[in-house]
mmCIF file of C-alpha atoms and ligand atoms in Angstrom:
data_model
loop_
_atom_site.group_PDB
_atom_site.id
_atom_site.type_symbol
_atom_site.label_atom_id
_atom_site.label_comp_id
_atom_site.label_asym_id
_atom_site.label_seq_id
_atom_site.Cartn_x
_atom_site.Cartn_y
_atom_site.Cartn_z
ATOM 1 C CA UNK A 1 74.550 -21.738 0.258
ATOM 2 C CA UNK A 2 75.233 -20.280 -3.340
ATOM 3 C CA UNK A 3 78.310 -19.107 -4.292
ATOM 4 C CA UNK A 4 76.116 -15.498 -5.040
ATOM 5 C CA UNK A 5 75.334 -15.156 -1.494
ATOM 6 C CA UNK A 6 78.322 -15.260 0.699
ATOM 7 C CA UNK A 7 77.360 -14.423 4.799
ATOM 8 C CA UNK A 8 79.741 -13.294 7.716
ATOM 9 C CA UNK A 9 79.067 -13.174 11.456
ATOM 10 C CA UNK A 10 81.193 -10.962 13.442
ATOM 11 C CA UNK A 11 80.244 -9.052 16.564
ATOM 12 C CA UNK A 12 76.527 -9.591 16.508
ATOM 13 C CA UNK A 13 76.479 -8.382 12.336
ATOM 14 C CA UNK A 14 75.480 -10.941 10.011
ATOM 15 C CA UNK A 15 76.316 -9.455 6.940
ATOM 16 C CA UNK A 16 75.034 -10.682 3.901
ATOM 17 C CA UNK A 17 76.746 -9.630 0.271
ATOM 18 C CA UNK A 18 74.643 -10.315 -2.951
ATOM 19 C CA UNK A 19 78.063 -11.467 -4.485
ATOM 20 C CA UNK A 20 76.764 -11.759 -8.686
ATOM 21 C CA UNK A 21 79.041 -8.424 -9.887
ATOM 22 C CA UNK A 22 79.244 -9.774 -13.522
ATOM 23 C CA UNK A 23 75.221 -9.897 -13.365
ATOM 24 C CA UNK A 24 75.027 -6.782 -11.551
ATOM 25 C CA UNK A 25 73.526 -8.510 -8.616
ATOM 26 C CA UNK A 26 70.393 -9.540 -10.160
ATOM 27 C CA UNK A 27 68.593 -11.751 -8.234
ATOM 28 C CA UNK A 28 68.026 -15.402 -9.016
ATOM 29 C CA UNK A 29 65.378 -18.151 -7.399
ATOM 30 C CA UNK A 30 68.040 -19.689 -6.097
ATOM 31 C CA UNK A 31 69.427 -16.703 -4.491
ATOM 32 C CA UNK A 32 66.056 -15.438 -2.816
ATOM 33 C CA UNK A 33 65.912 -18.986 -1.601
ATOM 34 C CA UNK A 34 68.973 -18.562 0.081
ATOM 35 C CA UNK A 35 68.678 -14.864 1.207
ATOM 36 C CA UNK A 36 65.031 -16.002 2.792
ATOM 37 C CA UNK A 37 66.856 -18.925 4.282
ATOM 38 C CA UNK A 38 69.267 -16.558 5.521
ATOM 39 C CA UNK A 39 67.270 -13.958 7.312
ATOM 40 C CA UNK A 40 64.765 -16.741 8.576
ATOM 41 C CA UNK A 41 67.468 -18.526 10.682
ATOM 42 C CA UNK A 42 68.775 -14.940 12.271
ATOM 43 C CA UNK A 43 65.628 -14.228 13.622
ATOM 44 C CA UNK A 44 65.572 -17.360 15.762
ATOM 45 C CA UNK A 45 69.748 -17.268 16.323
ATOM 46 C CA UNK A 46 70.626 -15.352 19.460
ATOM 47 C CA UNK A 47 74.321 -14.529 18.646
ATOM 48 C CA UNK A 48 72.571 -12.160 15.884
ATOM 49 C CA UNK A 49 71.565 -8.927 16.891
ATOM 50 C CA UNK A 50 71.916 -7.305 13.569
ATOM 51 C CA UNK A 51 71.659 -8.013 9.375
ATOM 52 C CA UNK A 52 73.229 -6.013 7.255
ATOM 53 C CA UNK A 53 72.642 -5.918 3.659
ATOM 54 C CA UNK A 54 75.199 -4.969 0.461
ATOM 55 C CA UNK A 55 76.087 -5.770 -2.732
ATOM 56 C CA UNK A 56 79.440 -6.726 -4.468
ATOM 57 C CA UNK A 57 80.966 -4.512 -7.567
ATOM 58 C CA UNK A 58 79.245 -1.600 -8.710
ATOM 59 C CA UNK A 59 75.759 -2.066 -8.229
ATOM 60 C CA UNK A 60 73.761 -3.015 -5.111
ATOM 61 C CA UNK A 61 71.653 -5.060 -7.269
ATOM 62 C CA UNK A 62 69.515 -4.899 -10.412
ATOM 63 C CA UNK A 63 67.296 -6.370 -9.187
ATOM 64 C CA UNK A 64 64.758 -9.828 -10.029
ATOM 65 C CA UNK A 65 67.074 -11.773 -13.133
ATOM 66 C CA UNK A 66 65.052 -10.521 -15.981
ATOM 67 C CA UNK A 67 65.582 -13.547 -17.786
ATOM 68 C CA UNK A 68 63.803 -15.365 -15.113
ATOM 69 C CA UNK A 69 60.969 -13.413 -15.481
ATOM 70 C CA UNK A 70 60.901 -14.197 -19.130
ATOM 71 C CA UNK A 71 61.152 -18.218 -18.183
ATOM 72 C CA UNK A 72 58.054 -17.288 -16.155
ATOM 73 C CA UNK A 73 56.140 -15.353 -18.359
ATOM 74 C CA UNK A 74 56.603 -18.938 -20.890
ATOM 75 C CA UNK A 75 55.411 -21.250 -18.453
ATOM 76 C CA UNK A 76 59.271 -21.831 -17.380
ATOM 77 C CA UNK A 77 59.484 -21.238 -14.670
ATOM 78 C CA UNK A 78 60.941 -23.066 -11.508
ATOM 79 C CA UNK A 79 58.347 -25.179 -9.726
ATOM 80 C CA UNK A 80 59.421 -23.787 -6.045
ATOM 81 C CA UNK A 81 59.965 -19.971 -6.455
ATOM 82 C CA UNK A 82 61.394 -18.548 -3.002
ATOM 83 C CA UNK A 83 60.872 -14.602 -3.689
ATOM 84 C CA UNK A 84 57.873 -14.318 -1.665
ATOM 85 C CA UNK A 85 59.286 -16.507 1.166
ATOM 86 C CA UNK A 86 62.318 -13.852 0.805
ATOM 87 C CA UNK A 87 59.878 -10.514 1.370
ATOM 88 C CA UNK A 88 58.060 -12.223 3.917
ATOM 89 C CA UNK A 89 61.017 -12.810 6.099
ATOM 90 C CA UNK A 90 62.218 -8.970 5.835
ATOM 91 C CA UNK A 91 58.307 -8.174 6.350
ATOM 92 C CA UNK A 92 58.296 -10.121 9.548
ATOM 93 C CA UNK A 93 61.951 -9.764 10.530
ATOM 94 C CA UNK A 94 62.283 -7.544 14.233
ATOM 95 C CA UNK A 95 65.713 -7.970 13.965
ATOM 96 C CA UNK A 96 66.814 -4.408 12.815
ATOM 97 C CA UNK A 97 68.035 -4.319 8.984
ATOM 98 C CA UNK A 98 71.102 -1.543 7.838
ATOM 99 C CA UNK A 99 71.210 -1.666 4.410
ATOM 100 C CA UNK A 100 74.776 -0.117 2.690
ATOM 101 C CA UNK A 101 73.978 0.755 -1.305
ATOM 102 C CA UNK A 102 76.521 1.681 -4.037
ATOM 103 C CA UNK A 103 75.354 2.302 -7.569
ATOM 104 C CA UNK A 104 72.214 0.975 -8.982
ATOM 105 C CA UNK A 105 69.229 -0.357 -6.826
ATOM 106 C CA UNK A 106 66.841 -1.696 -9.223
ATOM 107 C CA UNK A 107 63.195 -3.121 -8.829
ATOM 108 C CA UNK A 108 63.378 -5.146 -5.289
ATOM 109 C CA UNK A 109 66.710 -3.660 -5.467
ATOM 110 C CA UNK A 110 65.106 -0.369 -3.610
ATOM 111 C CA UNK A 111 61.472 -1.933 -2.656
ATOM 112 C CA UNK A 112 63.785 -4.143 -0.295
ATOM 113 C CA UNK A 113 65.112 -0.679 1.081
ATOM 114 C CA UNK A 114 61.599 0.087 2.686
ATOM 115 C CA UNK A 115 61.610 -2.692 4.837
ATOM 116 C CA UNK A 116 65.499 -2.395 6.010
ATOM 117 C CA UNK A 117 65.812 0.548 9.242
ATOM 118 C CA UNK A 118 69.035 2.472 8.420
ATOM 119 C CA UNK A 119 70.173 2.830 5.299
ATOM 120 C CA UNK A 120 74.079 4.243 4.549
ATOM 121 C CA UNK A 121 73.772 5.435 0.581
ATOM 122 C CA UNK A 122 77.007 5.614 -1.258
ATOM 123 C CA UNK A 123 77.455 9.059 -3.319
ATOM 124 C CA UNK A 124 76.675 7.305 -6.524
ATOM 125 C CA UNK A 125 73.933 5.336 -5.326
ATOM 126 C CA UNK A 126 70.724 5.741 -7.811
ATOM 127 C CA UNK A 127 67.438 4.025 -6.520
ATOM 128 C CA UNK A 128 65.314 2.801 -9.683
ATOM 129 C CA UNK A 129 61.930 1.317 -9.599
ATOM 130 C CA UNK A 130 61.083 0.957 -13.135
ATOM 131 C CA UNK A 131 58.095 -2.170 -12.947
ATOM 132 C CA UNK A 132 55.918 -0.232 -15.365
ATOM 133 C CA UNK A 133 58.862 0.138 -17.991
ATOM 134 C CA UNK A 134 58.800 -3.467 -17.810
ATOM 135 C CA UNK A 135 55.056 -3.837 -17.960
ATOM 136 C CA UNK A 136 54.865 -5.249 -14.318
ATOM 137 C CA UNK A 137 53.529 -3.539 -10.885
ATOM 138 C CA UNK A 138 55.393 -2.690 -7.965
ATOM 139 C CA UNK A 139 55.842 -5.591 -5.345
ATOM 140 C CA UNK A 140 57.056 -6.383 -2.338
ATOM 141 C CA UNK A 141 54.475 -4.030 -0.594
ATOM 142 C CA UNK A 142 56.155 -0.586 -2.261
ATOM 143 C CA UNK A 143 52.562 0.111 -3.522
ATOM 144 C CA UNK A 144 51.872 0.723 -0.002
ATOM 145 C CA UNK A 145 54.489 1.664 1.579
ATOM 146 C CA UNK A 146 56.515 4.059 -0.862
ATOM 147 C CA UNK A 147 53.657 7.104 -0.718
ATOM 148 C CA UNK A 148 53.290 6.371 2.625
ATOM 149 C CA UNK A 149 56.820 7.202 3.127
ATOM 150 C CA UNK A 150 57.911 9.935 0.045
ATOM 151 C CA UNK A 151 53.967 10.879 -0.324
ATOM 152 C CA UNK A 152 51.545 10.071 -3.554
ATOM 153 C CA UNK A 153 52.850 12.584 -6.205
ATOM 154 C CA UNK A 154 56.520 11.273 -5.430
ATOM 155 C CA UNK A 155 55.675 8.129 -5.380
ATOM 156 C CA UNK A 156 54.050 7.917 -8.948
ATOM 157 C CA UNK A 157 56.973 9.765 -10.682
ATOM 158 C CA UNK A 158 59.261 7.205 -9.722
ATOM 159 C CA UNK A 159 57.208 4.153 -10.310
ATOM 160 C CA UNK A 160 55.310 5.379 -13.302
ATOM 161 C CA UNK A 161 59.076 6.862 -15.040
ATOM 162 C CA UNK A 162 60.772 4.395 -13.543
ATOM 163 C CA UNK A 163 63.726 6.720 -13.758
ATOM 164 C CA UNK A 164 66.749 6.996 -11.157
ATOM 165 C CA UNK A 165 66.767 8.702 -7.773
ATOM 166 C CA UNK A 166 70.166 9.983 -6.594
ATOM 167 C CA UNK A 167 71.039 9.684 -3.051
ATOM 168 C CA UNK A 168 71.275 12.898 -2.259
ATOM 169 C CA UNK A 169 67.624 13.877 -3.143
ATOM 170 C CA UNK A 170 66.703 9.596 -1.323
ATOM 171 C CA UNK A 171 67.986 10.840 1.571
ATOM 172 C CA UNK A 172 65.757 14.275 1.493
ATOM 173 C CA UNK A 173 62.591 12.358 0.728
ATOM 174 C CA UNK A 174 63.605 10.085 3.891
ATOM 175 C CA UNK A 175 63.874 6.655 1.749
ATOM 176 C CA UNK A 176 67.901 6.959 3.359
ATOM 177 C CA UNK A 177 69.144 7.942 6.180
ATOM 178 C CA UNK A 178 72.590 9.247 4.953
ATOM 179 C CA UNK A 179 75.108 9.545 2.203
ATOM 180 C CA UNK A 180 78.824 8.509 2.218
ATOM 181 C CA UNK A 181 82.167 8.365 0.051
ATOM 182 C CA UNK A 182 82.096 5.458 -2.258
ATOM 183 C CA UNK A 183 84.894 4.301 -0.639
ATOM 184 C CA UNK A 184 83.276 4.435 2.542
ATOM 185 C CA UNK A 185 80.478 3.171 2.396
ATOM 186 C CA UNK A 186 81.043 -0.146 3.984
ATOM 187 C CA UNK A 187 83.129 0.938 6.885
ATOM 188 C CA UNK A 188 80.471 3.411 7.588
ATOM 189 C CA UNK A 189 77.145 0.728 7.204
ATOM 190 C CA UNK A 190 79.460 -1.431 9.638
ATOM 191 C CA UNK A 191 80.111 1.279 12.213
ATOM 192 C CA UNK A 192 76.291 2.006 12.521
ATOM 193 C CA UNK A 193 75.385 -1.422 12.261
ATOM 194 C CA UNK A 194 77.639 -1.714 15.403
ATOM 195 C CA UNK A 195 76.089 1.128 17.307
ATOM 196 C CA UNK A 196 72.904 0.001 16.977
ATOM 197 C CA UNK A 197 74.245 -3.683 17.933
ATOM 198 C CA UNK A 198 75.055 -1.972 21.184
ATOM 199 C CA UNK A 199 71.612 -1.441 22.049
ATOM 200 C CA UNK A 200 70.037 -3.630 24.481
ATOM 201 C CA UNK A 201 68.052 -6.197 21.622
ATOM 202 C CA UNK A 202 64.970 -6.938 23.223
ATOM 203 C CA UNK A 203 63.741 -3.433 23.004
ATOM 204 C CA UNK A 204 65.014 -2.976 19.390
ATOM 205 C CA UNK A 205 63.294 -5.725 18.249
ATOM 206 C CA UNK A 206 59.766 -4.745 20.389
ATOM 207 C CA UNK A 207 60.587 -0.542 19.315
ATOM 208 C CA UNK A 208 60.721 -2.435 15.253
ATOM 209 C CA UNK A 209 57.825 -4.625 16.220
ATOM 210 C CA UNK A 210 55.710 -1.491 17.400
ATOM 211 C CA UNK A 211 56.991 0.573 14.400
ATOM 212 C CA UNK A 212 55.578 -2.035 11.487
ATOM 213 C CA UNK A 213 52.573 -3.335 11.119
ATOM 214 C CA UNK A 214 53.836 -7.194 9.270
ATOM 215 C CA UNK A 215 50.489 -8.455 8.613
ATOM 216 C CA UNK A 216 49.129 -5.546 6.495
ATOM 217 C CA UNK A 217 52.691 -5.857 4.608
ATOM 218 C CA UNK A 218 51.908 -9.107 3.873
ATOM 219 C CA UNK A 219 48.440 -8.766 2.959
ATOM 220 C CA UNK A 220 49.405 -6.123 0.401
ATOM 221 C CA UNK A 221 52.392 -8.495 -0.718
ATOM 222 C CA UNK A 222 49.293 -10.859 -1.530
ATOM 223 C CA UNK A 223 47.082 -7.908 -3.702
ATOM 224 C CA UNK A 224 50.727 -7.672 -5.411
ATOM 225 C CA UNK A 225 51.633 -10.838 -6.369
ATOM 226 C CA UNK A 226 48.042 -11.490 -7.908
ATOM 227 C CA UNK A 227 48.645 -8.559 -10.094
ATOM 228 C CA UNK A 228 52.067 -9.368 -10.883
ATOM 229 C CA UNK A 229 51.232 -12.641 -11.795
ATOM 230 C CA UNK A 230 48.823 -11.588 -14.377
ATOM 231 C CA UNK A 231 51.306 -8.835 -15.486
ATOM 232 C CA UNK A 232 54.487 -11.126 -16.086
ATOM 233 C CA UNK A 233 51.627 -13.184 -18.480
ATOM 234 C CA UNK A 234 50.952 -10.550 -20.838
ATOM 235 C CA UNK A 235 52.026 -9.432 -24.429
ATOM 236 C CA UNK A 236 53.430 -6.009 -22.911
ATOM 237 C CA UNK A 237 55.602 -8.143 -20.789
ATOM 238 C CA UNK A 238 56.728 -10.157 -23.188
ATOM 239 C CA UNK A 239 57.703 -7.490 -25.144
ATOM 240 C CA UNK A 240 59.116 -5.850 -22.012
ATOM 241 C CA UNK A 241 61.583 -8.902 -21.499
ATOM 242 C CA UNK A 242 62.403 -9.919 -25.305
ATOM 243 C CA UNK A 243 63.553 -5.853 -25.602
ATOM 244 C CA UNK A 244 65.814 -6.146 -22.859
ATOM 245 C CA UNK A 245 67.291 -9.632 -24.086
ATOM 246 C CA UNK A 246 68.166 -8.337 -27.430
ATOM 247 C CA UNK A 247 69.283 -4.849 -25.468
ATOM 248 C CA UNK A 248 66.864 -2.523 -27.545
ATOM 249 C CA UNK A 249 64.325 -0.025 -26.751
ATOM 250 C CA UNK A 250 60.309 -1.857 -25.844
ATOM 251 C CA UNK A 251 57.717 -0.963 -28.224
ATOM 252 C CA UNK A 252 54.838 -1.132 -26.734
ATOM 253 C CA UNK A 253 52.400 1.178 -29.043
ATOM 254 C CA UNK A 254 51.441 -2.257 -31.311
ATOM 255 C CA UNK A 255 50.111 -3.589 -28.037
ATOM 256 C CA UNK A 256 46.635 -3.519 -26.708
ATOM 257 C CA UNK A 257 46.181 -2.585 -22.959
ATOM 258 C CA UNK A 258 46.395 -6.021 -21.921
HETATM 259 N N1 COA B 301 68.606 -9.642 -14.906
HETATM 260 C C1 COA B 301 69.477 -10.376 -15.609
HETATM 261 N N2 COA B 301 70.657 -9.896 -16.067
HETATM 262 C C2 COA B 301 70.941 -8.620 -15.760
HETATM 263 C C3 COA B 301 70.073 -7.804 -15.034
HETATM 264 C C4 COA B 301 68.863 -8.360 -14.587
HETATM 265 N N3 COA B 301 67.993 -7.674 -13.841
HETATM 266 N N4 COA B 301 70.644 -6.572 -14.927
HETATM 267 C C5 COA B 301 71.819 -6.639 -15.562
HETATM 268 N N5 COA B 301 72.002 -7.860 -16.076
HETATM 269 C C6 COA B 301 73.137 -8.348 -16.833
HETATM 270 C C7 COA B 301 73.140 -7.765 -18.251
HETATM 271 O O1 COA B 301 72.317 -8.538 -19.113
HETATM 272 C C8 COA B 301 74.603 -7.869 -18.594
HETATM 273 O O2 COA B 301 74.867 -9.210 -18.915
HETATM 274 P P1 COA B 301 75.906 -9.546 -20.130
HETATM 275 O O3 COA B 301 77.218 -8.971 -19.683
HETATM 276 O O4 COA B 301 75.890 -11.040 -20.182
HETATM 277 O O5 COA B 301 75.343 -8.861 -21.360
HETATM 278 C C9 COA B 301 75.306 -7.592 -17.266
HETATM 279 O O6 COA B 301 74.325 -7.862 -16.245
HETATM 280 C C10 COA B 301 75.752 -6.155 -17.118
HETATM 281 O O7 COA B 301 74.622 -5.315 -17.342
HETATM 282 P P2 COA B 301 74.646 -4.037 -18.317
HETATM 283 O O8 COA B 301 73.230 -3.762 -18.719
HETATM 284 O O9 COA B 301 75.648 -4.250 -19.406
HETATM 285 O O10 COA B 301 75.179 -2.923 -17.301
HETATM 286 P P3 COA B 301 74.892 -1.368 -17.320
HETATM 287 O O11 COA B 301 75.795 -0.795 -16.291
HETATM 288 O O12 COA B 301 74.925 -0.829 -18.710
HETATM 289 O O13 COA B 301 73.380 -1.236 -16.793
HETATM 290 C C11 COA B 301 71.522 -1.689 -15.352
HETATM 291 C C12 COA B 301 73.044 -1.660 -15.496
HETATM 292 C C13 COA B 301 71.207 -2.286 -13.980
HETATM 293 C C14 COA B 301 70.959 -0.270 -15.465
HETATM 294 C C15 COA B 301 70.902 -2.503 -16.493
HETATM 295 O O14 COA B 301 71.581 -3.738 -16.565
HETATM 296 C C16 COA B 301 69.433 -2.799 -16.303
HETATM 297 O O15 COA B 301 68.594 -1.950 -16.592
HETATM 298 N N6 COA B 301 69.111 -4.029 -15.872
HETATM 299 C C17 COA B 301 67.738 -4.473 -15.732
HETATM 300 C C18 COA B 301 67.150 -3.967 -14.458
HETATM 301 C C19 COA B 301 65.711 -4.413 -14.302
HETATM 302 O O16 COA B 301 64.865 -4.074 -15.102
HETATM 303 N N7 COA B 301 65.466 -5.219 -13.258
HETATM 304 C C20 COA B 301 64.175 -5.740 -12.937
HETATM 305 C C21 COA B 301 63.448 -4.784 -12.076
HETATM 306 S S1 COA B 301 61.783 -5.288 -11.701
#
């Protein structure tokens, strides 16, 4: 267990807290590794009946550690990488996910969101998926199943812009299911995550079972990765990832399309 990851089991609610404020909760190898670790051994333990996901400080995370990308993108890179083993467990998970967000959700930060089942946004909660401003595509199966659940047109504008999406307008497009206080937002993920705990488990985990269809997630995590792989090798990535080190704007007009 990582010091970035810290777990609780109380009442049936394993919550899990992305605990890396200084980094704004970007996530490292090592932390996927441990988060797919995580959510692997709840499916399997019966005193869970519930996860629940947040994020320590001010941000619910920012996201994959850009600088990890960058090691990637130079043949870096760690020689076990446990993101996919991470989206494949929340793909596959029929344990039912609440999800409690405060300030940014960046990148997997929000794709993670489509694969949770109630979501508690904080007031100053801003969902941000910006893979093309970093030269990448969209992964963990958002490609699929973000139209599918704010539509095409809505869809683009926020991967394409890559620019924030309050809360308020999240929980119109039905990304969220409702907004809170700041200050409330844990009590209130908690005291749904305990209502639904309530609920007899074996038909929560066969309604979530019906309601997702894992093995097309999977297969368009796959069509993903193979892009994304490409992406994270090329010059606009680079670019992407050296702009963000040094904390100034890309420029990616010098760049051919590759
Ligand atoms: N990877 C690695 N480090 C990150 C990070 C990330 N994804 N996001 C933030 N950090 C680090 C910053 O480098 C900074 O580190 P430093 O204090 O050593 O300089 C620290 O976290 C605080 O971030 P900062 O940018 O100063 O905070 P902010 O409130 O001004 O902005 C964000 C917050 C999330 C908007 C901004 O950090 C950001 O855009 N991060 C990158 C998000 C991203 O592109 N993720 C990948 C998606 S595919």
């Amino acid at each position: 267990m990582t010091a970035e990851i810290h777990t609780d089991l109380s009442d049936g609610i394993l919550t899990i807290t992305l605990a890396r404020p200084d980094k704004k909760n970007a996530l490292t190898n090592e932390m996927y590794g441990v988060l797919a670790d995580t959510i692997e051994a709840a499916q399997l333990d019966p005193s869970i009946r519930i996860v629940l996901l947040q994020g320590d400080g001010d941000s619910f995370t920012a996201g994959n550690d850009v600088g990890e990308f960058a090691a990637i993108a130079a043949g870096k890179g760690p020689a076990k990488r446990h993101v996919h083993r991470f989206l494949h467990a929340l793909a596959n998970a029929t344990k039912p996910v609440v999800a409690a967000v405060n300030g940014k959700a960046v990148g997997v930060g929000t794709t993670m969101l489509l694969h949770c089942d109630y979501i508690v946004l904080a007031e100053d909660a801003q969902l941000i998926t910006p893979f093309v401003n970093l030269a990448l595509v969209p992964e963990a199966a958002s490609s699929y199943l973000l139209p599918l659940r704010i539509g095409h047109a809505r869809a683009f504008e926020m991967f394409a812009l890559g620019e924030p999406l309050d809360a308020k307008n999240a929980v119109a497009w039905g990304i969220a299911n409702k907004v809170c206080a700041n200050d409330q937002l844990r009590a209130e993920a908690q005291r749904m995550a305990s209502r639904i705990a309530e609920k007899p488990a074996g038909s929560l985990n066969a309604m979530k079972k019906l309601m997702r269809d894992a093995q097309r997630l999977v297969a368009q995590m796959a069509s993903e990765s193979a892009q994304f792989e490409e992406r994270l090798g090329s010059a606009e990535a680079r670019e992407a990832f050296s702009a963000f080190a040094e904390k100034r704007k890309p420029d990616f007009t010098r760049l051919d399309r590759k």
